[in-house]
mmCIF file of C-alpha atoms in Angstrom:
data_model
loop_
_atom_site.group_PDB
_atom_site.id
_atom_site.type_symbol
_atom_site.label_atom_id
_atom_site.label_comp_id
_atom_site.label_asym_id
_atom_site.label_seq_id
_atom_site.Cartn_x
_atom_site.Cartn_y
_atom_site.Cartn_z
ATOM 1 C CA MET A 13 -46.350 1.858 -13.312
ATOM 2 C CA GLN A 14 -45.885 -1.410 -11.987
ATOM 3 C CA LEU A 15 -45.347 -4.970 -13.464
ATOM 4 C CA THR A 16 -47.063 -7.382 -10.733
ATOM 5 C CA ALA A 17 -50.141 -7.557 -9.038
ATOM 6 C CA ASP A 18 -52.149 -10.169 -6.644
ATOM 7 C CA HIS A 19 -55.365 -12.180 -7.760
ATOM 8 C CA ALA A 20 -57.586 -13.540 -4.914
ATOM 9 C CA GLU A 21 -57.698 -16.993 -6.609
ATOM 10 C CA TRP A 22 -54.911 -16.770 -9.479
ATOM 11 C CA GLY A 23 -52.053 -15.532 -6.951
ATOM 12 C CA ARG A 24 -49.363 -13.466 -8.206
ATOM 13 C CA LEU A 25 -49.538 -11.821 -11.824
ATOM 14 C CA ASP A 26 -46.520 -10.736 -13.532
ATOM 15 C CA VAL A 27 -47.490 -8.942 -16.924
ATOM 16 C CA THR A 28 -43.774 -9.592 -18.300
ATOM 17 C CA LEU A 29 -44.707 -12.968 -18.988
ATOM 18 C CA ASP A 30 -47.127 -14.517 -21.575
ATOM 19 C CA ASP A 31 -49.094 -16.753 -19.033
ATOM 20 C CA LEU A 32 -49.043 -13.930 -16.375
ATOM 21 C CA GLY A 33 -47.196 -16.060 -14.344
ATOM 22 C CA CYS A 34 -50.220 -17.999 -13.153
ATOM 23 C CA GLY A 35 -51.461 -19.448 -16.363
ATOM 24 C CA LYS A 36 -53.893 -16.681 -17.772
ATOM 25 C CA SER A 37 -53.247 -14.566 -20.552
ATOM 26 C CA TRP A 38 -53.161 -10.623 -20.880
ATOM 27 C CA GLN A 39 -56.297 -10.961 -22.756
ATOM 28 C CA GLU A 40 -58.043 -12.051 -19.497
ATOM 29 C CA ILE A 41 -57.164 -9.051 -17.256
ATOM 30 C CA HIS A 42 -56.779 -5.856 -19.738
ATOM 31 C CA ARG A 43 -60.228 -4.320 -20.152
ATOM 32 C CA VAL A 44 -62.213 -7.051 -18.562
ATOM 33 C CA ARG A 45 -64.729 -6.082 -15.856
ATOM 34 C CA GLY A 46 -64.971 -7.993 -12.529
ATOM 35 C CA VAL A 47 -61.256 -8.780 -12.517
ATOM 36 C CA GLU A 48 -60.056 -7.449 -9.351
ATOM 37 C CA LEU A 49 -56.142 -7.091 -8.778
ATOM 38 C CA THR A 50 -54.448 -5.592 -6.190
ATOM 39 C CA CYS A 51 -51.428 -4.203 -5.147
ATOM 40 C CA PRO A 52 -48.596 -6.343 -3.607
ATOM 41 C CA GLU A 53 -47.409 -3.600 -1.442
ATOM 42 C CA CYS A 54 -50.149 -1.517 -0.499
ATOM 43 C CA GLY A 55 -53.197 -3.474 -1.102
ATOM 44 C CA GLY A 56 -54.726 -0.844 -3.225
ATOM 45 C CA GLN A 57 -56.609 -1.770 -6.350
ATOM 46 C CA VAL A 58 -54.822 -1.863 -9.713
ATOM 47 C CA HIS A 59 -55.761 -2.241 -13.219
ATOM 48 C CA ALA A 60 -54.226 -3.313 -16.425
ATOM 49 C CA ARG A 61 -53.361 -1.364 -19.438
ATOM 50 C CA LEU A 62 -50.812 -0.661 -22.240
ATOM 51 C CA SER A 63 -48.549 2.277 -22.751
ATOM 52 C CA LYS A 64 -48.294 4.656 -26.018
ATOM 53 C CA LEU A 65 -45.679 2.377 -26.956
ATOM 54 C CA GLY A 66 -47.688 -0.745 -26.317
ATOM 55 C CA THR A 67 -45.817 -1.911 -23.012
ATOM 56 C CA ARG A 68 -48.124 -4.096 -20.582
ATOM 57 C CA HIS A 69 -48.033 -2.437 -16.978
ATOM 58 C CA LEU A 70 -50.512 -1.873 -13.913
ATOM 59 C CA TYR A 71 -51.684 1.400 -12.614
ATOM 60 C CA HIS A 72 -53.663 2.312 -9.384
ATOM 61 C CA ARG A 73 -56.788 3.896 -9.915
ATOM 62 C CA THR A 74 -55.984 6.041 -6.681
ATOM 63 C CA LYS A 75 -52.361 6.398 -6.419
ATOM 64 C CA PRO A 76 -51.431 5.975 -2.852
ATOM 65 C CA PRO A 77 -48.711 8.585 -1.484
ATOM 66 C CA SER A 78 -46.851 5.850 0.334
ATOM 67 C CA CYS A 79 -46.819 3.024 -2.086
ATOM 68 C CA SER A 80 -43.274 2.711 -3.466
ATOM 69 C CA LEU A 81 -44.773 0.606 -6.620
ATOM 70 C CA ALA A 82 -47.284 3.268 -7.316
ATOM 71 C CA ASN A 83 -44.689 5.829 -7.197
ATOM 72 C CA GLU A 84 -42.054 3.997 -9.328
ATOM 73 C CA SER A 85 -40.215 6.312 -11.669
ATOM 74 C CA LEU A 86 -40.159 5.290 -15.524
ATOM 75 C CA GLU A 87 -36.425 5.256 -15.418
ATOM 76 C CA HIS A 88 -36.587 2.340 -12.467
ATOM 77 C CA HIS A 89 -39.403 0.833 -14.363
ATOM 78 C CA LEU A 90 -37.316 0.430 -17.413
ATOM 79 C CA LEU A 91 -34.289 -0.904 -15.871
ATOM 80 C CA LYS A 92 -36.302 -3.376 -13.760
ATOM 81 C CA LEU A 93 -37.723 -4.477 -16.850
ATOM 82 C CA GLU A 94 -34.707 -4.659 -18.458
ATOM 83 C CA LEU A 95 -33.168 -6.817 -15.634
ATOM 84 C CA VAL A 96 -35.990 -9.445 -15.457
ATOM 85 C CA THR A 97 -35.912 -9.585 -19.478
ATOM 86 C CA CYS A 98 -31.847 -10.441 -19.501
ATOM 87 C CA ALA A 99 -31.951 -12.813 -16.715
ATOM 88 C CA ARG A 100 -34.833 -14.800 -18.368
ATOM 89 C CA ALA A 101 -32.724 -14.431 -21.612
ATOM 90 C CA ALA A 102 -29.980 -16.201 -19.589
ATOM 91 C CA GLY A 103 -32.225 -19.197 -19.043
ATOM 92 C CA PHE A 104 -33.048 -18.461 -15.380
ATOM 93 C CA ARG A 105 -36.638 -18.302 -14.140
ATOM 94 C CA ALA A 106 -36.814 -14.717 -12.617
ATOM 95 C CA GLU A 107 -39.778 -12.992 -10.745
ATOM 96 C CA LEU A 108 -40.776 -9.652 -9.997
ATOM 97 C CA GLU A 109 -41.188 -7.833 -6.501
ATOM 98 C CA VAL A 110 -40.322 -11.000 -4.599
ATOM 99 C CA ALA A 111 -40.517 -10.167 -0.868
ATOM 100 C CA ALA A 112 -38.898 -12.176 2.128
ATOM 101 C CA PRO A 113 -41.307 -14.072 4.252
ATOM 102 C CA THR A 114 -40.398 -11.861 7.259
ATOM 103 C CA GLY A 115 -40.867 -8.757 4.977
ATOM 104 C CA GLU A 116 -37.380 -7.340 5.550
ATOM 105 C CA TRP A 117 -36.619 -7.167 1.769
ATOM 106 C CA ARG A 118 -38.305 -7.305 -1.274
ATOM 107 C CA ALA A 119 -36.351 -7.715 -4.520
ATOM 108 C CA ASP A 120 -37.005 -5.743 -7.584
ATOM 109 C CA VAL A 121 -36.032 -9.220 -9.314
ATOM 110 C CA MET A 122 -35.450 -12.178 -8.040
ATOM 111 C CA VAL A 123 -33.613 -15.054 -10.089
ATOM 112 C CA PHE A 124 -33.980 -19.002 -9.118
ATOM 113 C CA SER A 125 -31.527 -21.382 -9.344
ATOM 114 C CA PRO A 126 -32.574 -24.536 -11.219
ATOM 115 C CA ASP A 127 -33.659 -26.177 -7.819
ATOM 116 C CA GLY A 128 -36.221 -23.824 -7.324
ATOM 117 C CA THR A 129 -34.126 -22.003 -4.592
ATOM 118 C CA ARG A 130 -33.492 -18.177 -4.259
ATOM 119 C CA LEU A 131 -30.186 -17.319 -6.459
ATOM 120 C CA MET A 132 -29.825 -13.913 -6.859
ATOM 121 C CA ALA A 133 -31.674 -10.289 -6.198
ATOM 122 C CA LEU A 134 -31.175 -7.776 -9.271
ATOM 123 C CA GLU A 135 -31.990 -4.315 -7.651
ATOM 124 C CA ALA A 136 -32.552 -1.339 -9.322
ATOM 125 C CA GLN A 137 -31.341 1.409 -7.161
ATOM 126 C CA LEU A 138 -32.060 5.009 -8.511
ATOM 127 C CA SER A 139 -33.361 6.907 -5.248
ATOM 128 C CA PRO A 140 -30.839 8.215 -2.853
ATOM 129 C CA ILE A 141 -29.490 5.938 -0.278
ATOM 130 C CA THR A 142 -26.460 6.140 2.225
ATOM 131 C CA VAL A 143 -23.534 3.721 2.309
ATOM 132 C CA GLU A 144 -24.673 2.618 5.690
ATOM 133 C CA ASP A 145 -28.504 1.624 4.500
ATOM 134 C CA ILE A 146 -27.362 -0.088 1.384
ATOM 135 C CA ALA A 147 -24.611 -2.304 3.124
ATOM 136 C CA ALA A 148 -27.381 -3.167 5.906
ATOM 137 C CA ARG A 149 -29.821 -4.025 2.902
ATOM 138 C CA THR A 150 -26.977 -6.300 1.312
ATOM 139 C CA GLY A 151 -26.281 -8.016 4.527
ATOM 140 C CA LEU A 152 -29.977 -9.080 4.980
ATOM 141 C CA TYR A 153 -29.740 -10.548 1.550
ATOM 142 C CA GLU A 154 -26.610 -12.235 2.559
ATOM 143 C CA ARG A 155 -28.312 -13.567 5.675
ATOM 144 C CA ASP A 156 -30.648 -15.173 3.768
ATOM 145 C CA GLY A 157 -28.646 -16.859 1.391
ATOM 146 C CA VAL A 158 -29.260 -14.548 -1.410
ATOM 147 C CA GLN A 159 -26.667 -12.853 -3.286
ATOM 148 C CA VAL A 160 -27.498 -9.322 -4.801
ATOM 149 C CA CYS A 161 -26.298 -6.992 -7.400
ATOM 150 C CA TRP A 162 -27.166 -3.440 -7.170
ATOM 151 C CA PHE A 163 -27.894 -1.421 -10.571
ATOM 152 C CA THR A 164 -27.827 2.399 -11.385
ATOM 153 C CA PHE A 165 -27.526 4.823 -13.796
ATOM 154 C CA ARG A 166 -25.340 7.760 -12.306
ATOM 155 C CA PRO A 167 -22.687 8.085 -9.796
ATOM 156 C CA ARG A 168 -23.720 7.700 -6.208
ATOM 157 C CA PRO A 169 -21.831 7.582 -3.064
ATOM 158 C CA TRP A 170 -22.027 3.870 -2.501
ATOM 159 C CA VAL A 171 -21.274 2.609 -5.610
ATOM 160 C CA GLY A 172 -18.433 0.114 -5.419
ATOM 161 C CA ALA A 173 -19.375 -0.196 -1.517
ATOM 162 C CA VAL A 174 -21.506 -3.360 -2.743
ATOM 163 C CA PRO A 175 -21.691 -5.197 -5.686
ATOM 164 C CA THR A 176 -22.480 -2.587 -8.128
ATOM 165 C CA LEU A 177 -22.764 -1.970 -11.788
ATOM 166 C CA LEU A 178 -23.476 1.220 -13.316
ATOM 167 C CA VAL A 179 -25.635 0.906 -16.768
ATOM 168 C CA GLN A 180 -26.799 3.248 -19.510
ATOM 169 C CA ALA A 181 -30.126 2.966 -21.254
ATOM 170 C CA PRO A 182 -30.025 3.009 -25.016
ATOM 171 C CA GLU A 183 -30.761 6.237 -26.742
ATOM 172 C CA ASP A 184 -32.871 4.547 -29.512
ATOM 173 C CA ARG A 185 -35.341 1.393 -29.650
ATOM 174 C CA GLY A 186 -33.461 -1.634 -30.530
ATOM 175 C CA GLN A 187 -30.136 -0.767 -29.107
ATOM 176 C CA GLU A 188 -28.575 -2.575 -26.265
ATOM 177 C CA TRP A 189 -28.389 -1.589 -22.719
ATOM 178 C CA ARG A 190 -24.735 -1.013 -21.566
ATOM 179 C CA VAL A 191 -22.497 -1.705 -18.577
ATOM 180 C CA THR A 192 -20.452 1.534 -18.016
ATOM 181 C CA ALA A 193 -18.838 0.849 -14.897
ATOM 182 C CA GLY A 194 -18.445 -1.942 -12.358
ATOM 183 C CA LEU A 195 -16.312 -4.763 -14.545
ATOM 184 C CA ALA A 196 -12.875 -4.794 -14.625
ATOM 185 C CA ARG A 197 -9.795 -7.133 -15.736
ATOM 186 C CA LEU A 198 -6.510 -7.499 -13.979
ATOM 187 C CA SER A 199 -3.340 -7.417 -15.837
ATOM 188 C CA ALA A 200 -0.148 -8.568 -13.681
ATOM 189 C CA ARG A 201 3.394 -7.235 -13.723
ATOM 190 C CA PRO A 202 2.773 -4.534 -12.879
ATOM 191 C CA VAL A 203 -0.657 -5.319 -11.238
ATOM 192 C CA SER A 204 -3.126 -3.070 -12.516
ATOM 193 C CA TRP A 205 -6.920 -2.931 -13.272
ATOM 194 C CA SER A 206 -8.306 -1.543 -16.443
ATOM 195 C CA PRO A 207 -12.262 -1.285 -17.085
ATOM 196 C CA VAL A 208 -14.339 -3.815 -19.521
ATOM 197 C CA GLY A 209 -17.250 -2.682 -21.289
ATOM 198 C CA ALA A 210 -19.916 -4.982 -21.974
ATOM 199 C CA ALA A 211 -24.048 -5.489 -22.724
ATOM 200 C CA LEU A 212 -26.067 -5.270 -19.504
ATOM 201 C CA SER A 213 -27.379 -9.110 -21.053
ATOM 202 C CA ASP A 214 -23.982 -10.360 -21.230
ATOM 203 C CA ALA A 215 -23.249 -9.108 -17.772
ATOM 204 C CA VAL A 216 -26.072 -10.256 -16.093
ATOM 205 C CA ALA A 217 -25.838 -13.864 -17.736
ATOM 206 C CA TRP A 218 -22.281 -13.815 -16.185
ATOM 207 C CA ILE A 219 -22.999 -12.828 -13.093
ATOM 208 C CA LEU A 220 -25.941 -15.512 -12.948
ATOM 209 C CA THR A 221 -23.456 -18.127 -14.331
ATOM 210 C CA GLY A 222 -20.665 -17.478 -12.175
ATOM 211 C CA ARG A 223 -18.396 -16.248 -14.991
ATOM 212 C CA ILE A 224 -17.745 -13.096 -12.787
ATOM 213 C CA VAL A 225 -17.724 -12.672 -9.286
ATOM 214 C CA PRO A 226 -17.625 -9.521 -7.011
ATOM 215 C CA HIS A 227 -14.043 -8.905 -6.033
ATOM 216 C CA GLU A 228 -12.360 -6.687 -3.257
ATOM 217 C CA PRO A 229 -8.786 -6.074 -4.714
ATOM 218 C CA LEU A 230 -5.950 -7.900 -2.528
ATOM 219 C CA ALA A 231 -3.084 -6.684 -4.382
ATOM 220 C CA SER A 232 -1.404 -3.325 -4.248
ATOM 221 C CA ALA A 233 -3.802 -2.100 -6.907
ATOM 222 C CA ARG A 234 -6.901 -0.273 -5.464
ATOM 223 C CA ARG A 235 -8.324 1.429 -8.312
ATOM 224 C CA VAL A 236 -9.625 0.874 -11.721
ATOM 225 C CA THR A 237 -7.865 3.026 -14.381
ATOM 226 C CA ASP A 238 -8.020 3.616 -18.384
ATOM 227 C CA GLY A 239 -4.844 3.186 -20.356
ATOM 228 C CA ASP A 240 -3.348 6.147 -19.336
ATOM 229 C CA ASN A 241 -3.642 5.604 -15.315
ATOM 230 C CA TRP A 242 -6.268 8.130 -15.190
ATOM 231 C CA TYR A 243 -9.126 7.744 -12.499
ATOM 232 C CA SER A 244 -11.867 5.811 -14.473
ATOM 233 C CA TRP A 245 -14.560 4.907 -11.903
ATOM 234 C CA ALA A 246 -13.769 7.017 -8.801
ATOM 235 C CA GLU A 247 -13.483 10.800 -10.023
ATOM 236 C CA GLY A 248 -16.553 12.595 -9.194
ATOM 237 C CA TRP A 249 -18.401 9.414 -8.280
ATOM 238 C CA THR A 250 -17.734 8.963 -4.932
ATOM 239 C CA ARG A 251 -17.479 11.107 -1.796
ATOM 240 C CA SER A 252 -14.054 12.466 -2.803
ATOM 241 C CA TRP A 253 -10.946 12.443 -5.247
ATOM 242 C CA ASN A 254 -9.120 9.850 -3.196
ATOM 243 C CA ASP A 255 -12.358 7.293 -2.467
ATOM 244 C CA GLY A 256 -12.689 4.722 -4.889
ATOM 245 C CA TRP A 257 -14.739 1.806 -5.447
ATOM 246 C CA ARG A 258 -13.794 -1.033 -2.899
ATOM 247 C CA LEU A 259 -15.343 -3.987 -5.052
ATOM 248 C CA TRP A 260 -16.284 -4.494 -8.591
ATOM 249 C CA TRP A 261 -17.237 -7.757 -10.548
ATOM 250 C CA THR A 262 -14.678 -9.868 -12.322
ATOM 251 C CA ALA A 263 -13.428 -13.424 -13.566
ATOM 252 C CA PRO A 264 -12.795 -15.773 -10.816
ATOM 253 C CA ALA A 265 -9.516 -16.245 -12.714
ATOM 254 C CA TYR A 266 -8.669 -12.309 -12.303
ATOM 255 C CA ALA A 267 -9.623 -12.889 -8.658
ATOM 256 C CA ALA A 268 -7.145 -15.574 -8.250
ATOM 257 C CA MET A 269 -4.502 -13.768 -9.977
ATOM 258 C CA ASP A 270 -4.909 -11.003 -7.739
ATOM 259 C CA ALA A 271 -4.623 -13.144 -4.612
ATOM 260 C CA GLU A 272 -1.323 -14.695 -6.126
ATOM 261 C CA CYS A 273 -0.076 -11.011 -6.558
ATOM 262 C CA ALA A 274 -1.093 -10.289 -3.099
ATOM 263 C CA ARG A 275 0.568 -13.413 -1.831
ATOM 264 C CA GLU A 276 3.837 -12.463 -3.825
ATOM 265 C CA GLU A 277 3.637 -8.984 -2.612
ATOM 266 C CA ALA A 278 3.381 -10.058 1.145
ATOM 267 C CA GLU A 279 6.325 -12.711 0.687
ATOM 268 C CA ALA A 280 8.431 -9.547 -0.696
ATOM 269 C CA ARG A 281 7.261 -7.200 1.843
ATOM 270 C CA ARG A 282 8.153 -9.837 4.361
ATOM 271 C CA ARG A 283 11.707 -10.259 2.862
ATOM 272 C CA ARG A 284 12.293 -6.552 2.611
ATOM 273 C CA GLN A 285 11.449 -6.248 6.483
ATOM 274 C CA ALA A 286 13.408 -9.300 7.384
ATOM 275 C CA GLU A 287 16.263 -7.516 5.370
ATOM 276 C CA GLU A 288 15.254 -4.101 7.152
ATOM 277 C CA LYS A 289 15.488 -6.075 10.467
ATOM 278 C CA ASP A 290 18.758 -7.606 9.884
ATOM 279 C CA ALA A 291 20.167 -4.671 8.403
ATOM 280 C CA ALA A 292 19.086 -2.762 11.614
ATOM 281 C CA ARG A 293 20.569 -5.404 13.742
ATOM 282 C CA ARG A 294 23.829 -5.466 11.890
ATOM 283 C CA HIS A 295 23.528 -1.480 12.258
ATOM 284 C CA ALA A 296 23.231 -1.739 16.072
ATOM 285 C CA ILE A 297 26.208 -4.227 16.374
ATOM 286 C CA GLU A 298 28.196 -1.964 14.120
ATOM 287 C CA GLU A 299 27.130 1.030 16.193
ATOM 288 C CA LYS A 300 27.971 -0.849 19.413
ATOM 289 C CA GLU A 301 31.313 -1.790 18.147
ATOM 290 C CA LYS A 302 31.790 1.991 16.890
ATOM 291 C CA ALA A 303 30.971 3.071 20.615
ATOM 292 C CA ARG A 304 33.433 0.422 22.050
ATOM 293 C CA LYS A 305 36.274 1.385 20.031
ATOM 294 C CA LYS A 306 35.504 5.306 20.637
ATOM 295 C CA ALA A 307 35.308 4.468 24.465
ATOM 296 C CA VAL A 308 38.796 2.487 24.124
ATOM 297 C CA LYS A 309 40.233 5.278 22.073
ATOM 298 C CA ASP A 310 38.764 7.932 24.348
ATOM 299 C CA ARG A 311 40.340 6.105 27.350
ATOM 300 C CA ALA A 312 43.595 6.207 25.346
ATOM 301 C CA TYR A 313 43.648 9.660 24.678
ATOM 302 C CA ALA A 314 42.924 10.459 28.153
ATOM 303 C CA ALA A 315 45.729 8.472 29.242
ATOM 304 C CA PHE A 316 47.865 10.131 26.628
ATOM 305 C CA TRP A 317 47.257 13.628 27.906
ATOM 306 C CA SER A 318 47.388 12.613 31.707
ATOM 307 C CA ARG A 319 51.089 11.073 30.606
ATOM 308 C CA THR A 320 52.456 13.513 28.643
ATOM 309 C CA GLY A 321 51.213 16.441 30.383
ATOM 310 C CA LEU A 322 50.435 18.166 26.884
ATOM 311 C CA ASP A 323 47.119 19.879 26.127
ATOM 312 C CA GLN A 324 45.394 20.491 22.826
ATOM 313 C CA ARG A 325 46.866 23.673 22.503
ATOM 314 C CA GLN A 326 50.379 22.416 23.120
ATOM 315 C CA TRP A 327 49.870 19.625 20.811
ATOM 316 C CA LYS A 328 48.623 21.807 17.985
ATOM 317 C CA TYR A 329 52.359 23.583 18.198
ATOM 318 C CA PHE A 330 54.142 20.348 18.388
ATOM 319 C CA ARG A 331 52.848 18.864 15.543
ATOM 320 C CA ALA A 332 53.238 22.178 13.583
ATOM 321 C CA ILE A 333 57.137 22.453 14.610
ATOM 322 C CA ALA A 334 57.722 18.464 13.545
ATOM 323 C CA GLU A 335 56.101 19.180 10.107
ATOM 324 C CA LEU A 336 58.297 22.140 9.814
ATOM 325 C CA PHE A 337 61.297 20.623 11.105
ATOM 326 C CA PHE A 338 60.711 17.432 8.429
ATOM 327 C CA ASP A 339 59.287 19.693 5.848
ATOM 328 C CA ARG A 340 57.040 16.870 5.176
ATOM 329 C CA SER A 341 52.943 16.227 5.530
ATOM 330 C CA LEU A 342 52.962 14.466 8.294
ATOM 331 C CA VAL A 343 49.779 12.453 9.986
ATOM 332 C CA PHE A 344 49.656 11.672 13.684
ATOM 333 C CA GLY A 345 47.626 8.633 14.582
ATOM 334 C CA ALA A 346 46.029 7.538 18.219
ATOM 335 C CA PRO A 347 47.645 6.275 20.945
ATOM 336 C CA ASP A 348 48.538 2.934 20.093
ATOM 337 C CA SER A 349 49.819 0.116 22.596
ATOM 338 C CA ARG A 350 51.408 -1.674 20.163
ATOM 339 C CA TYR A 351 53.859 1.683 20.244
ATOM 340 C CA GLY A 352 54.231 2.010 23.659
ATOM 341 C CA ASP A 353 50.945 4.073 24.000
ATOM 342 C CA GLY A 354 52.688 6.478 21.754
ATOM 343 C CA ARG A 355 50.720 8.083 18.693
ATOM 344 C CA PRO A 356 52.622 6.611 15.394
ATOM 345 C CA VAL A 357 53.582 9.092 12.972
ATOM 346 C CA TYR A 358 53.314 8.732 9.271
ATOM 347 C CA GLU A 359 54.129 10.449 6.195
ATOM 348 C CA ARG A 360 52.065 11.220 3.374
ATOM 349 C CA SER A 361 53.306 10.176 0.071
ATOM 350 C CA GLY A 362 52.331 9.421 -3.474
ATOM 351 C CA PRO A 363 50.547 11.741 -6.149
ATOM 352 C CA ASP A 364 47.229 11.843 -4.226
ATOM 353 C CA GLY A 365 48.857 11.508 -0.553
ATOM 354 C CA LYS A 366 46.715 8.520 0.193
ATOM 355 C CA GLN A 367 49.864 6.440 0.735
ATOM 356 C CA TRP A 368 51.087 6.474 4.207
ATOM 357 C CA ILE A 369 54.504 5.376 5.580
ATOM 358 C CA LEU A 370 55.355 4.840 9.109
ATOM 359 C CA VAL A 371 57.881 7.051 10.153
ATOM 360 C CA GLY A 372 58.012 7.449 13.922
ATOM 361 C CA VAL A 373 56.153 7.487 17.252
ATOM 362 C CA ALA A 374 55.561 10.658 19.249
ATOM 363 C CA CYS A 375 55.243 10.520 22.920
ATOM 364 C CA PRO A 376 56.134 6.613 23.706
ATOM 365 C CA ASP A 377 55.979 5.477 27.361
ATOM 366 C CA PRO A 378 59.457 5.222 28.028
ATOM 367 C CA ARG A 379 58.829 1.981 30.126
ATOM 368 C CA ARG A 380 57.143 0.269 26.942
ATOM 369 C CA LEU A 381 59.948 0.498 24.577
ATOM 370 C CA ARG A 382 60.080 -2.111 22.240
ATOM 371 C CA ALA A 383 62.177 -3.331 19.070
ATOM 372 C CA TRP A 384 60.406 -0.687 16.989
ATOM 373 C CA ALA A 385 62.239 2.148 18.751
ATOM 374 C CA GLU A 386 65.582 0.809 17.150
ATOM 375 C CA GLU A 387 64.018 1.458 13.714
ATOM 376 C CA LEU A 388 61.599 4.677 14.242
ATOM 377 C CA ALA A 389 62.087 8.169 15.046
ATOM 378 C CA LEU A 390 60.915 8.997 18.351
ATOM 379 C CA LEU A 391 59.398 12.512 18.713
ATOM 380 C CA VAL A 392 59.229 14.196 22.233
ATOM 381 C CA PRO A 393 58.462 17.737 23.529
ATOM 382 C CA SER A 394 61.272 18.452 25.864
ATOM 383 C CA HIS A 395 64.955 17.269 26.744
ATOM 384 C CA TRP A 396 63.627 15.964 29.916
ATOM 385 C CA ASP A 397 61.769 13.316 28.017
ATOM 386 C CA LEU A 398 65.038 12.896 25.944
ATOM 387 C CA ASP A 399 66.811 11.917 28.782
ATOM 388 C CA THR A 400 64.542 9.680 29.901
ATOM 389 C CA LEU A 401 64.592 7.861 26.387
ATOM 390 C CA ALA A 402 68.429 7.518 26.925
ATOM 391 C CA GLY A 403 68.361 6.167 30.437
ATOM 392 C CA ARG A 404 66.490 3.333 28.939
ATOM 393 C CA ALA A 405 68.151 2.783 25.362
ATOM 394 C CA TRP A 406 69.377 -0.627 24.881
ATOM 395 C CA ALA A 407 70.354 0.557 21.360
ATOM 396 C CA PRO A 408 70.878 3.653 19.170
ATOM 397 C CA PHE A 409 67.848 5.666 19.205
ATOM 398 C CA GLN A 410 66.876 8.582 16.703
ATOM 399 C CA VAL A 411 65.278 11.066 19.220
ATOM 400 C CA TYR A 412 63.519 14.527 18.062
ATOM 401 C CA VAL A 413 62.917 16.877 20.445
ATOM 402 C CA PHE A 414 59.932 19.743 19.466
ATOM 403 C CA ASN A 415 59.077 21.894 22.331
ATOM 404 C CA PRO A 416 55.842 23.469 22.007
ATOM 405 C CA ASP A 417 56.252 26.177 24.833
ATOM 406 C CA THR A 418 59.369 27.431 23.312
ATOM 407 C CA GLY A 419 59.605 26.252 19.668
ATOM 408 C CA GLU A 420 62.743 24.516 20.304
ATOM 409 C CA MET A 421 63.701 22.194 17.527
ATOM 410 C CA ASP A 422 66.585 19.744 18.508
ATOM 411 C CA GLN A 423 67.820 15.777 17.257
ATOM 412 C CA GLU A 424 70.115 13.590 19.030
ATOM 413 C CA ARG A 425 71.109 10.290 18.388
ATOM 414 C CA VAL A 426 70.698 8.360 22.030
ATOM 415 C CA LEU A 427 73.643 5.637 22.599
ATOM 416 C CA PRO A 428 73.026 2.582 25.124
ATOM 417 C CA ALA A 429 74.521 3.672 28.608
ATOM 418 C CA THR A 430 77.970 1.891 29.306
ATOM 419 C CA THR A 431 78.626 0.447 32.484
ATOM 420 C CA ALA A 432 82.352 0.983 34.013
ATOM 421 C CA PRO A 433 84.525 -2.452 34.538
#
């Protein structure tokens, strides 16, 4: 079944039009002897007839195997007829089987703008085709300044790779054709796309008048889902579960809203990246400072062990003896230059032991004693250290000896040395 033919004098005939598009009537070609009509594609002879339902169409007397018009399925024929009817109902001039001058494409339905230029091709695509091939065919239309929308009944791998509408034919005569997928609206905050149902006649009118445009999502929402956030279009319709439509038809206002949401998301992402970069910079500074402090502390400990001659085992016993002697919970700090490179000694106090009170200094450098030595207990590991402190006392010092090798514990109040007159 086909709807167009060529006449040597009348030109192109379209049996969907009352005047056949050339100022003639159906009665002048239907069952009229001597009228020679040929197929626009293969050039074979065609004849006019009515279907059982009274639908006008043309047929080849001898069906050529390679002519797509002659081998067009009933589904394709009906969809093409509905598309041209919708376009004309929307107030546009529409013609069937319009080919490019170069022959690189032939539109099922070509819709013309008021000034007569080609506006949009409406393509019924029911036979199998690859994503790459349909993208290439779309590119040929775009190259020649023609928009295109592809229509099909069933899920195919290519749907959504090019401007697409899935449609459903009516079950009974008198009912309308429906769009089942390809139309979507946007809800912001949170950004989400939801499907829109419509009559095919309305959708075609919206497309031709610019009320809807093909749009590839820009914001984080990349799928059209129903109210329960289940996959609405992608599931079972494309190559895999996760492969969804890449573009769909929507109102320009929704496309603009999506672009604004994408801009806000990009700005939020930029701020987040800047914050992360700043946090990383601060962390690097903090780590560098920690490393510096650790290096200082390591040097201080190294100097402490070298000066006192103590090792870790001896220090462990020294601390244990001190706590046993004072019968208190003590905390020994790191070597501190404020206390003659000795280790400050704190007493834990308070109900939870979090309050520390400075009560002494362990193993200070006798050469670096200051006023604090008059007020704080001085803890040393041997009597030799006691004698050294005594030799440098300018005021009474309270000195405690905790020998880690012998376990000896002693205390003595050291007085300043007196010089004979």
